[in-house]
Amino acid sequence: MEKVLVAGQWQESLAAGEFQATNPSTHEKLPAKFPVSSWSDVEGMLNGAAEAFQDMRRRRPEEIASFLERYAERLEGARDELVEIAHAETGLPRAPRLADVELPRTTGQLRKAAAAAISGDWSMPVLDTALGIRACYQSLGPVAVFGPNNFPFAFNGVAGGDFAAAIAAGNPVIAKASSSHPATTKRLAEEAILAVQESGLHPATVQMIYRLGHADGAKFVSDHRLGATGYTGARRAGLALKAAADAAGKPIYLELSSVNPVVITKGALQESLPALVDQYFTSVLMGAGQFCTNPGLLVIPEGDLSAEFLKELADRFRSAAAGTLLSPAVASSLKQAVEVLSAAGASMLAQGAAPDGPRCAFPNTLLQCSGEQFIADPEKFQTEAFGNAALVVVAKGTLEIVSVLESLEGNLTGCIYSATDGSEESDYDRIAFAMTPKVGRLLNDKMPTGVAVSPAMNHGGPYPATGHPGFTAVGIPASMLRFGKLTSFDNVRGDRLPAILRDQNPTGKTWRNIDGRWTVESL
């Protein structure tokens, strides 16, 4: 059985069970066996992380940045091996997806986090010289990161965005691997611990576990030694962890589910119907629909143009080959979601051919309901069909589109396509006014699938897209604030202040209150 990473050492797990990953391209179990850890494993990790946190508090930002930079270099050196392992466990294409898109994004995130650690901007230093009060964000404590199944590198618990943000903010990480790609996570962790050793950080700066029982998972996120948890995954499991963390007063940041509504108006259809068919088809079936920003809910006004649009879209769904899903569990969950939507009254607009071979897959599926149906039962019609399926809502004009949007739960994204000649500005205003409170990112004339690693990006949103609407899982430095503690220093002597709050600080700039207005000032 594979070993777990505890305080810099690969050691045998005190396992409560074992599991194997499945190759979704063949539907066969992969040979490696991984432990379901008992609490004893977690206890050792938490003790080690507590020691590592005290060590990291004394480290210069440059030392933490050195680890992140070295880790990025090591991942690039292991590129081919990592891609092969991840391909076997997820079925995702070696190129361009894994080798040319996701792995470079992962190393890029690590380097952006390193730069943010050095700059200190994430800590938002504030100086009120009139009252002698200064404040900034500081490291919070050990962070648990639960990685999802759909991004084996870029959101991995031991390499992805949450990991990079937590480390850059000065916190050690205990990573919990996704059960869909444990070998990928193990290989990443091997490079991580070598980078820890090369940069001279505490050996428990990065630790890794594969799987826990439900009770131990709840105990883990609520432990007093833990500062916070970052979780990306299924809603039910995430909410169970949130209940435990909330009861203990521990922060937990969740990315759960989202149908990501797209509204296409009559004017947009008049201007570019074929292009819109292509854009929506490409976005909704990209990666077999296994993106958290997948546009699984399309809202359009009824009419001849919409009928033509849907006919062309349905033809594309029928003729395209079904993509490979990440695991048997994803295929089963997608089938159940389509059954829930159908039972609620959605009609089958198009369903592709049965997938070839034994791989994990499901026919491309396009469902349809009326705006009236959706408004009457919004909970059922917002069932997330994670995979290559989508629901089209055909509404009776702008007012019903607005009513559909007002009945939505929270989402990561919302997109509006409208006429570019200014003829629909009144309709756009009403649609955007209804959509904006429901989403974390509002797009115009652009599908939502891509999530740029930008300081201005919000990869978050109201519940149930996430557990808290005020934070993002992508975009440094903003994503680092989840793993920081705001500390105020009142009348503290200058030489006792954190370096970032001193009049002569390492960044050469700070926030300063000048005549009642907060401004960035270079020193």
Coordinates of C-alpha atoms in Angstrom, one line a residue:
M1 CA 0.0 0.0 0.0
E2 CA 1.2 3.5 -0.8
K3 CA 2.6 5.7 2.0
V4 CA 1.4 9.0 3.3
L5 CA 3.6 12.1 3.7
V6 CA 4.0 13.1 7.4
A7 CA 6.4 15.8 8.6
G8 CA 8.8 15.3 5.7
Q9 CA 8.7 11.5 5.7
W10 CA 6.9 8.9 3.6
Q11 CA 5.5 6.5 6.2
E12 CA 3.1 3.6 6.4
S13 CA -0.4 4.6 7.1
L14 CA -2.3 3.4 10.1
A15 CA -5.1 2.6 7.6
A16 CA -8.7 2.0 8.3
G17 CA -9.2 0.7 4.7
E18 CA -7.9 1.0 1.2
F19 CA -9.0 2.0 -2.3
Q20 CA -7.9 2.1 -5.9
A21 CA -8.4 4.7 -8.6
T22 CA -10.1 3.8 -11.9
N23 CA -8.8 4.5 -15.4
P24 CA -11.9 6.1 -16.9
S25 CA -10.7 5.4 -20.4
T26 CA -10.9 1.6 -19.8
H27 CA -13.2 1.5 -16.7
E28 CA -10.5 -0.7 -15.1
K29 CA -9.0 -0.4 -11.6
L30 CA -5.5 0.9 -11.6
P31 CA -3.0 -1.4 -9.7
A32 CA -1.8 0.9 -6.9
K33 CA -3.6 0.7 -3.6
F34 CA -4.0 3.7 -1.3
P35 CA -4.9 4.0 2.4
V36 CA -8.0 5.3 3.9
S37 CA -6.2 6.8 6.9
S38 CA -7.3 6.5 10.5
W39 CA -7.2 9.5 12.9
S40 CA -3.7 8.5 14.0
D41 CA -2.3 9.7 10.6
V42 CA -4.1 13.0 10.9
E43 CA -3.0 13.5 14.5
G44 CA 0.7 13.3 13.5
M45 CA 0.1 15.7 10.6
L46 CA -1.6 18.3 12.8
N47 CA 1.1 18.2 15.4
G48 CA 3.7 18.6 12.6
A49 CA 1.8 21.4 11.0
A50 CA 1.5 23.3 14.3
E51 CA 5.3 23.2 14.6
A52 CA 5.8 24.2 11.0
F53 CA 3.5 27.2 11.5
Q54 CA 5.6 28.5 14.3
D55 CA 8.7 28.1 12.1
M56 CA 7.0 29.9 9.1
R57 CA 6.0 32.8 11.3
R58 CA 9.7 33.6 11.7
R59 CA 10.6 33.1 8.1
R60 CA 11.3 36.0 5.7
P61 CA 8.9 36.1 2.7
E62 CA 11.8 35.5 0.4
E63 CA 12.3 32.1 2.0
I64 CA 8.7 31.1 1.4
A65 CA 8.9 32.4 -2.1
S66 CA 12.0 30.4 -2.7
F67 CA 10.1 27.2 -2.0
L68 CA 7.3 28.1 -4.4
E69 CA 9.7 29.0 -7.1
R70 CA 11.7 25.8 -6.7
Y71 CA 8.5 23.7 -6.6
A72 CA 7.4 25.2 -9.9
E73 CA 10.8 24.4 -11.4
R74 CA 10.6 20.8 -10.1
L75 CA 7.1 20.3 -11.6
E76 CA 8.3 21.5 -15.0
G77 CA 11.2 19.0 -14.7
A78 CA 8.7 16.2 -14.0
R79 CA 6.3 17.3 -16.7
D80 CA 6.2 14.2 -18.9
E81 CA 5.8 11.8 -16.0
L82 CA 3.1 13.9 -14.3
V83 CA 1.1 14.1 -17.5
E84 CA 1.2 10.3 -18.1
I85 CA 0.0 9.6 -14.5
A86 CA -2.7 12.2 -14.6
H87 CA -3.9 11.0 -18.1
A88 CA -4.2 7.4 -16.8
E89 CA -6.2 8.5 -13.7
T90 CA -8.5 11.1 -15.3
G91 CA -8.8 10.3 -19.0
L92 CA -8.0 14.0 -19.7
P93 CA -6.0 14.5 -23.0
R94 CA -2.2 14.6 -22.5
A95 CA -2.1 17.6 -25.0
P96 CA -3.1 20.3 -25.0
R97 CA -5.1 20.0 -21.8
L98 CA -2.6 18.5 -19.3
A99 CA 0.8 19.3 -20.7
D100 CA 0.2 22.6 -22.4
V101 CA -2.6 24.2 -20.4
E102 CA -3.1 22.9 -16.9
L103 CA 0.5 22.2 -15.8
P104 CA 1.7 25.7 -17.0
R105 CA -1.2 27.3 -15.3
T106 CA -0.2 25.4 -12.1
T107 CA 3.4 26.5 -12.2
G108 CA 2.3 30.0 -13.1
Q109 CA 0.1 30.2 -10.0
L110 CA 3.0 29.1 -7.8
R111 CA 5.2 31.8 -9.2
K112 CA 2.5 34.5 -8.8
A113 CA 2.1 33.4 -5.2
A114 CA 5.8 33.7 -4.7
A115 CA 5.8 37.2 -6.1
A116 CA 2.8 38.1 -3.8
A117 CA 4.6 36.7 -0.8
I118 CA 7.6 39.0 -1.4
S119 CA 5.6 42.1 -2.3
G120 CA 3.4 41.9 0.8
D121 CA 0.5 43.5 -1.0
W122 CA -1.8 40.7 0.0
S123 CA -1.5 41.8 3.6
M124 CA -3.2 45.1 2.9
P125 CA -1.1 47.2 5.3
V126 CA -3.0 50.2 6.7
L127 CA -1.5 53.1 8.7
D128 CA -3.6 55.6 10.6
T129 CA -0.8 57.9 11.8
A130 CA -3.2 60.3 13.5
L131 CA -4.4 57.7 16.0
G132 CA -1.2 55.6 16.0
I133 CA -3.0 52.4 14.8
R134 CA -1.7 50.2 12.1
A135 CA -3.1 46.9 10.7
C136 CA -2.3 44.1 8.2
Y137 CA -3.2 40.6 7.4
Q138 CA -0.9 37.9 8.8
S139 CA -0.7 34.1 8.5
L140 CA -3.6 32.2 10.1
G141 CA -2.3 28.7 10.9
P142 CA -2.1 25.3 9.2
V143 CA -4.5 25.0 6.3
A144 CA -6.2 21.8 5.1
V145 CA -6.8 21.7 1.3
F146 CA -9.3 19.3 -0.3
G147 CA -8.6 18.9 -4.0
P148 CA -11.4 18.2 -6.6
N149 CA -11.5 15.5 -9.2
N150 CA -11.6 17.7 -12.4
F151 CA -8.2 19.6 -12.2
P152 CA -5.5 17.1 -11.2
F153 CA -2.8 19.9 -11.3
A154 CA -4.3 23.4 -11.1
F155 CA -6.6 22.7 -8.2
N156 CA -4.8 19.8 -6.6
G157 CA -4.6 19.9 -2.8
V158 CA -0.8 19.8 -2.9
A159 CA -0.1 22.1 -5.9
G160 CA -3.2 24.1 -6.9
G161 CA -4.5 27.6 -6.3
D162 CA -5.6 27.0 -2.6
F163 CA -2.2 25.4 -1.9
A164 CA -0.3 28.2 -3.4
A165 CA -2.4 30.9 -1.7
A166 CA -2.1 29.2 1.7
I167 CA 1.7 28.8 1.5
A168 CA 2.3 32.3 0.2
A169 CA 0.3 33.7 3.1
G170 CA 2.7 31.9 5.5
N171 CA 0.8 28.8 6.4
P172 CA 1.8 25.1 6.2
V173 CA -0.6 22.8 4.2
I174 CA -2.1 19.4 4.9
A175 CA -3.4 18.2 1.5
K176 CA -6.2 15.7 1.1
A177 CA -6.0 14.1 -2.3
S178 CA -8.9 13.5 -4.6
S179 CA -9.8 9.8 -4.7
S180 CA -9.9 10.1 -8.5
H181 CA -6.2 10.8 -8.9
P182 CA -4.3 9.8 -5.9
A183 CA -1.1 8.7 -7.8
T184 CA -1.0 12.2 -9.4
T185 CA -1.2 13.8 -6.0
K186 CA 1.5 11.5 -4.7
R187 CA 3.8 12.4 -7.5
L188 CA 3.2 16.1 -7.0
A189 CA 3.8 15.7 -3.2
E190 CA 7.2 14.0 -4.0
E191 CA 8.3 17.0 -5.8
A192 CA 6.9 19.3 -3.1
I193 CA 8.8 17.7 -0.3
L194 CA 12.1 17.8 -2.2
A195 CA 11.5 21.5 -2.8
V196 CA 10.8 22.0 0.9
Q197 CA 14.1 20.3 1.7
E198 CA 16.0 22.4 -0.9
S199 CA 14.6 25.6 0.4
G200 CA 15.3 24.8 4.0
L201 CA 11.7 25.1 5.3
H202 CA 10.3 23.0 8.1
P203 CA 9.7 19.4 6.9
A204 CA 6.0 19.6 7.9
T205 CA 5.4 22.6 5.7
V206 CA 3.7 20.3 3.2
Q207 CA 2.0 17.0 4.2
M208 CA -0.4 14.8 2.3
I209 CA -3.2 12.2 3.0
Y210 CA -5.3 10.3 0.5
R211 CA -8.7 9.6 2.1
L212 CA -10.5 9.8 5.4
G213 CA -13.7 8.4 6.8
H214 CA -16.6 10.9 7.1
A215 CA -16.3 11.2 10.9
D216 CA -12.5 11.7 10.8
G217 CA -12.9 14.3 8.0
A218 CA -15.4 16.3 10.1
K219 CA -13.0 16.0 13.1
F220 CA -10.1 17.2 10.9
V221 CA -11.6 20.4 9.7
S222 CA -12.8 21.3 13.2
D223 CA -9.5 20.6 15.0
H224 CA -8.1 23.4 17.2
R225 CA -4.7 23.2 15.5
L226 CA -6.1 24.0 12.1
G227 CA -6.4 27.6 10.9
A228 CA -8.7 27.1 7.9
T229 CA -9.9 24.7 5.2
G230 CA -10.1 25.1 1.5
Y231 CA -12.5 22.6 -0.2
T232 CA -13.5 22.1 -3.8
G233 CA -15.9 19.4 -4.6
A234 CA -19.4 18.0 -4.3
R235 CA -22.1 19.9 -2.4
R236 CA -23.2 17.3 0.0
A237 CA -19.7 16.4 1.3
G238 CA -18.7 20.0 1.4
L239 CA -21.7 21.0 3.5
A240 CA -21.1 18.2 5.9
L241 CA -17.5 19.5 6.5
K242 CA -18.8 23.0 6.8
A243 CA -21.3 22.0 9.5
A244 CA -18.4 20.5 11.5
A245 CA -16.1 23.5 10.9
D246 CA -18.8 26.0 11.7
A247 CA -19.6 24.3 15.0
A248 CA -16.0 24.6 16.0
G249 CA -15.7 28.2 14.8
K250 CA -13.2 27.2 12.1
P251 CA -13.1 29.0 8.7
I252 CA -13.9 26.8 5.7
Y253 CA -14.0 28.0 2.2
L254 CA -16.1 25.9 -0.2
E255 CA -16.6 25.7 -3.9
L256 CA -19.6 23.5 -4.4
S257 CA -21.8 23.7 -7.5
S258 CA -23.0 26.0 -10.2
V259 CA -25.2 25.9 -13.3
N260 CA -23.7 29.2 -14.6
P261 CA -26.6 30.7 -16.5
V262 CA -26.2 32.1 -20.0
V263 CA -28.8 34.4 -21.5
I264 CA -28.9 35.0 -25.2
T265 CA -31.3 37.8 -26.4
K266 CA -33.2 38.1 -29.6
G267 CA -30.9 40.8 -30.9
A268 CA -27.9 38.6 -30.3
L269 CA -29.5 35.8 -32.2
Q270 CA -30.3 38.1 -35.1
E271 CA -26.7 39.3 -35.3
S272 CA -24.7 36.1 -35.0
L273 CA -26.8 32.9 -34.6
P274 CA -24.3 30.4 -36.2
A275 CA -21.5 31.8 -34.1
L276 CA -23.5 31.6 -30.9
V277 CA -24.4 28.0 -31.6
D278 CA -20.7 27.2 -32.1
Q279 CA -19.6 29.1 -28.9
Y280 CA -22.2 27.6 -26.7
F281 CA -21.7 24.1 -28.0
T282 CA -17.9 24.3 -27.6
S283 CA -18.2 25.7 -24.1
V284 CA -20.8 23.3 -22.7
L285 CA -19.1 20.2 -24.0
M286 CA -15.5 21.3 -23.5
G287 CA -13.7 18.6 -21.3
A288 CA -17.0 16.6 -21.4
G289 CA -18.6 19.5 -19.5
Q290 CA -16.5 18.8 -16.4
F291 CA -15.7 22.4 -15.4
C292 CA -17.2 24.2 -12.4
T293 CA -17.8 27.1 -14.8
N294 CA -19.6 24.9 -17.4
P295 CA -22.6 26.9 -18.8
G296 CA -25.2 24.2 -17.9
L297 CA -28.2 26.5 -18.0
L298 CA -29.2 28.4 -21.2
V299 CA -32.0 31.0 -21.2
I300 CA -33.4 32.3 -24.5
P301 CA -36.6 34.0 -25.6
E302 CA -39.1 32.0 -27.6
G303 CA -39.5 32.7 -31.3
D304 CA -38.4 31.5 -34.7
L305 CA -34.8 32.5 -34.2
S306 CA -34.6 30.5 -31.0
A307 CA -36.2 27.5 -32.7
E308 CA -33.5 27.7 -35.4
F309 CA -30.8 28.1 -32.8
L310 CA -32.0 25.1 -30.8
K311 CA -32.3 22.9 -33.9
E312 CA -28.7 23.6 -34.9
L313 CA -27.5 23.1 -31.3
A314 CA -29.4 19.8 -31.0
D315 CA -27.9 18.6 -34.3
R316 CA -24.4 19.4 -32.9
F317 CA -25.1 17.5 -29.7
R318 CA -26.3 14.4 -31.5
S319 CA -23.4 14.2 -33.9
A320 CA -20.6 14.9 -31.5
A321 CA -18.8 12.0 -29.8
A322 CA -19.3 11.9 -26.0
G323 CA -16.3 12.7 -24.0
T324 CA -14.7 10.6 -21.3
L325 CA -15.9 11.4 -17.8
L326 CA -13.5 11.5 -14.9
S327 CA -14.8 8.5 -13.0
P328 CA -17.6 6.0 -12.7
A329 CA -19.0 8.2 -9.9
V330 CA -19.2 11.2 -12.2
A331 CA -21.0 9.1 -14.9
S332 CA -23.5 7.8 -12.3
S333 CA -24.1 11.3 -10.8
L334 CA -24.7 12.7 -14.3
K335 CA -27.2 10.0 -15.1
Q336 CA -29.1 10.7 -11.8
A337 CA -29.1 14.5 -12.5
V338 CA -30.6 14.0 -16.0
E339 CA -33.3 11.7 -14.5
V340 CA -34.1 14.4 -11.9
L341 CA -34.5 17.1 -14.6
S342 CA -36.6 14.8 -16.7
A343 CA -38.9 13.8 -13.8
A344 CA -39.4 17.5 -13.1
G345 CA -40.8 17.9 -16.6
A346 CA -37.8 18.8 -18.9
S347 CA -38.2 17.3 -22.3
M348 CA -35.4 15.6 -24.3
L349 CA -34.3 18.0 -27.0
A350 CA -31.3 15.9 -28.1
Q351 CA -29.3 12.9 -27.0
G352 CA -26.3 11.6 -28.7
A353 CA -25.3 8.1 -29.5
A354 CA -24.3 5.7 -26.7
P355 CA -20.6 6.0 -25.9
D356 CA -18.3 3.5 -27.5
G357 CA -16.3 1.0 -25.5
P358 CA -16.2 0.4 -21.8
R359 CA -15.0 3.9 -20.8
C360 CA -16.7 6.2 -18.3
A361 CA -19.1 8.2 -20.5
F362 CA -22.6 9.4 -21.0
P363 CA -24.5 10.5 -24.2
N364 CA -24.4 14.2 -24.9
T365 CA -27.7 15.4 -23.6
L366 CA -29.7 18.6 -24.2
L367 CA -32.9 19.1 -22.2
Q368 CA -35.6 21.8 -22.5
C369 CA -38.2 23.4 -20.3
S370 CA -40.4 26.5 -20.4
G371 CA -39.8 29.6 -18.3
E372 CA -43.1 28.9 -16.6
Q373 CA -42.0 25.4 -15.7
F374 CA -38.6 26.6 -14.3
I375 CA -40.2 29.3 -12.2
A376 CA -42.7 26.9 -10.7
D377 CA -40.0 24.4 -9.6
P378 CA -36.6 26.2 -9.6
E379 CA -34.9 23.8 -7.1
K380 CA -35.4 20.8 -9.3
F381 CA -34.5 22.6 -12.5
Q382 CA -31.3 23.9 -11.0
T383 CA -30.0 20.4 -10.4
E384 CA -26.4 20.5 -11.5
A385 CA -25.7 18.0 -14.3
F386 CA -21.9 17.9 -14.0
G387 CA -20.8 16.6 -17.3
N388 CA -21.9 16.7 -21.0
A389 CA -25.5 17.8 -20.4
A390 CA -27.3 21.1 -20.4
L391 CA -30.8 22.5 -19.8
V392 CA -32.4 25.2 -22.1
V393 CA -35.1 27.4 -20.7
V394 CA -37.3 29.0 -23.3
A395 CA -38.9 32.1 -21.8
K396 CA -41.7 34.4 -23.0
G397 CA -39.7 37.6 -23.4
T398 CA -37.6 39.7 -21.1
L399 CA -39.9 39.8 -18.1
E400 CA -40.0 36.0 -17.9
I401 CA -36.2 35.8 -18.4
V402 CA -35.9 38.2 -15.4
S403 CA -38.2 36.0 -13.3
V404 CA -36.1 32.9 -14.2
L405 CA -32.9 34.7 -13.1
E406 CA -34.6 36.0 -9.9
S407 CA -35.4 32.4 -8.9
L408 CA -31.8 31.2 -9.3
E409 CA -29.5 30.1 -6.5
G410 CA -26.0 31.6 -6.3
N411 CA -23.6 30.8 -9.2
L412 CA -20.0 31.3 -10.0
T413 CA -20.7 33.0 -13.3
G414 CA -23.5 34.5 -15.4
C415 CA -23.3 35.6 -19.0
I416 CA -25.4 37.8 -21.2
Y417 CA -25.2 38.0 -25.0
S418 CA -27.2 40.9 -26.4
A419 CA -27.3 43.1 -29.5
T420 CA -24.1 45.1 -30.1
D421 CA -25.8 48.1 -31.8
G422 CA -27.3 49.4 -28.5
S423 CA -30.9 48.5 -29.4
E424 CA -31.3 46.3 -26.4
E425 CA -29.8 48.4 -23.6
S426 CA -33.1 48.6 -21.7
D427 CA -33.5 44.8 -21.8
Y428 CA -29.9 44.3 -20.9
D429 CA -30.2 46.6 -17.9
R430 CA -33.1 44.6 -16.5
I431 CA -31.5 41.2 -17.2
A432 CA -28.1 42.3 -15.7
F433 CA -29.8 43.8 -12.7
A434 CA -31.5 40.5 -11.9
M435 CA -28.4 38.4 -12.7
T436 CA -25.7 40.3 -10.9
P437 CA -26.7 39.5 -7.3
K438 CA -26.8 35.8 -8.2
V439 CA -23.2 35.4 -9.6
G440 CA -19.6 36.0 -8.6
R441 CA -18.5 37.0 -12.2
L442 CA -20.7 38.7 -14.8
L443 CA -19.7 38.2 -18.4
N444 CA -20.8 39.9 -21.6
D445 CA -20.6 38.2 -25.1
K446 CA -18.2 35.6 -23.8
M447 CA -18.7 32.1 -22.5
P448 CA -17.6 31.5 -18.9
T449 CA -15.6 28.3 -19.2
G450 CA -12.1 29.9 -18.9
V451 CA -10.9 31.2 -15.5
A452 CA -7.9 33.5 -15.9
V453 CA -5.4 33.7 -13.1
S454 CA -5.7 37.4 -12.8
P455 CA -5.7 39.7 -9.7
A456 CA -9.1 40.9 -10.8
M457 CA -10.7 37.4 -11.2
N458 CA -13.4 36.3 -8.8
H459 CA -13.8 32.6 -8.8
G460 CA -16.5 32.6 -6.2
G461 CA -20.1 33.6 -5.7
P462 CA -23.2 33.3 -3.5
Y463 CA -24.3 30.0 -2.0
P464 CA -24.3 27.3 -3.3
A465 CA -21.6 28.2 -5.7
T466 CA -19.4 28.7 -2.6
G467 CA -19.8 28.8 1.1
H468 CA -19.1 32.5 1.4
P469 CA -19.7 35.2 -1.3
G470 CA -16.9 37.5 -0.3
F471 CA -13.9 35.4 -1.3
T472 CA -12.3 34.0 -4.4
A473 CA -10.4 30.7 -5.0
V474 CA -8.6 32.1 -8.0
G475 CA -6.7 35.4 -8.3
I476 CA -3.7 36.3 -6.3
P477 CA -3.4 38.2 -4.0
A478 CA -7.2 38.2 -3.2
S479 CA -7.3 34.4 -2.8
M480 CA -4.7 34.7 -0.1
L481 CA -7.0 36.6 2.3
R482 CA -8.9 33.4 3.1
F483 CA -5.9 32.2 4.9
G484 CA -5.0 35.3 6.7
K485 CA -5.8 36.9 10.1
L486 CA -6.4 40.7 10.3
T487 CA -4.2 42.1 13.1
S488 CA -4.3 45.6 14.5
F489 CA -1.3 47.2 16.3
D490 CA -2.4 50.0 18.6
N491 CA 0.3 52.3 19.9
V492 CA 3.0 49.6 19.3
R493 CA 6.5 51.0 19.1
G494 CA 7.9 51.3 15.6
D495 CA 10.8 48.8 16.0
R496 CA 8.3 46.2 17.3
L497 CA 5.9 46.4 14.4
P498 CA 5.9 43.8 11.6
A499 CA 8.2 44.9 8.8
I500 CA 5.3 45.7 6.4
L501 CA 3.9 48.2 8.9
R502 CA 7.0 50.2 9.6
D503 CA 7.6 53.6 8.1
Q504 CA 10.5 52.1 6.2
N505 CA 9.1 48.8 5.0
P506 CA 10.4 46.3 2.5
T507 CA 7.8 47.1 -0.2
G508 CA 8.4 50.8 -0.3
K509 CA 4.7 51.5 -0.2
T510 CA 1.8 51.3 2.1
W511 CA -1.8 52.4 2.7
R512 CA -2.0 55.7 4.5
N513 CA -4.8 57.9 5.8
I514 CA -4.3 61.4 4.4
D515 CA -7.0 63.9 5.3
G516 CA -9.5 61.1 5.9
R517 CA -8.9 59.3 2.6
W518 CA -7.0 56.0 2.2
T519 CA -4.4 56.2 -0.5
V520 CA -1.4 54.1 -1.6
E521 CA 1.7 56.1 -0.9
S522 CA 5.3 55.3 -1.9
L523 CA 7.8 55.9 0.9

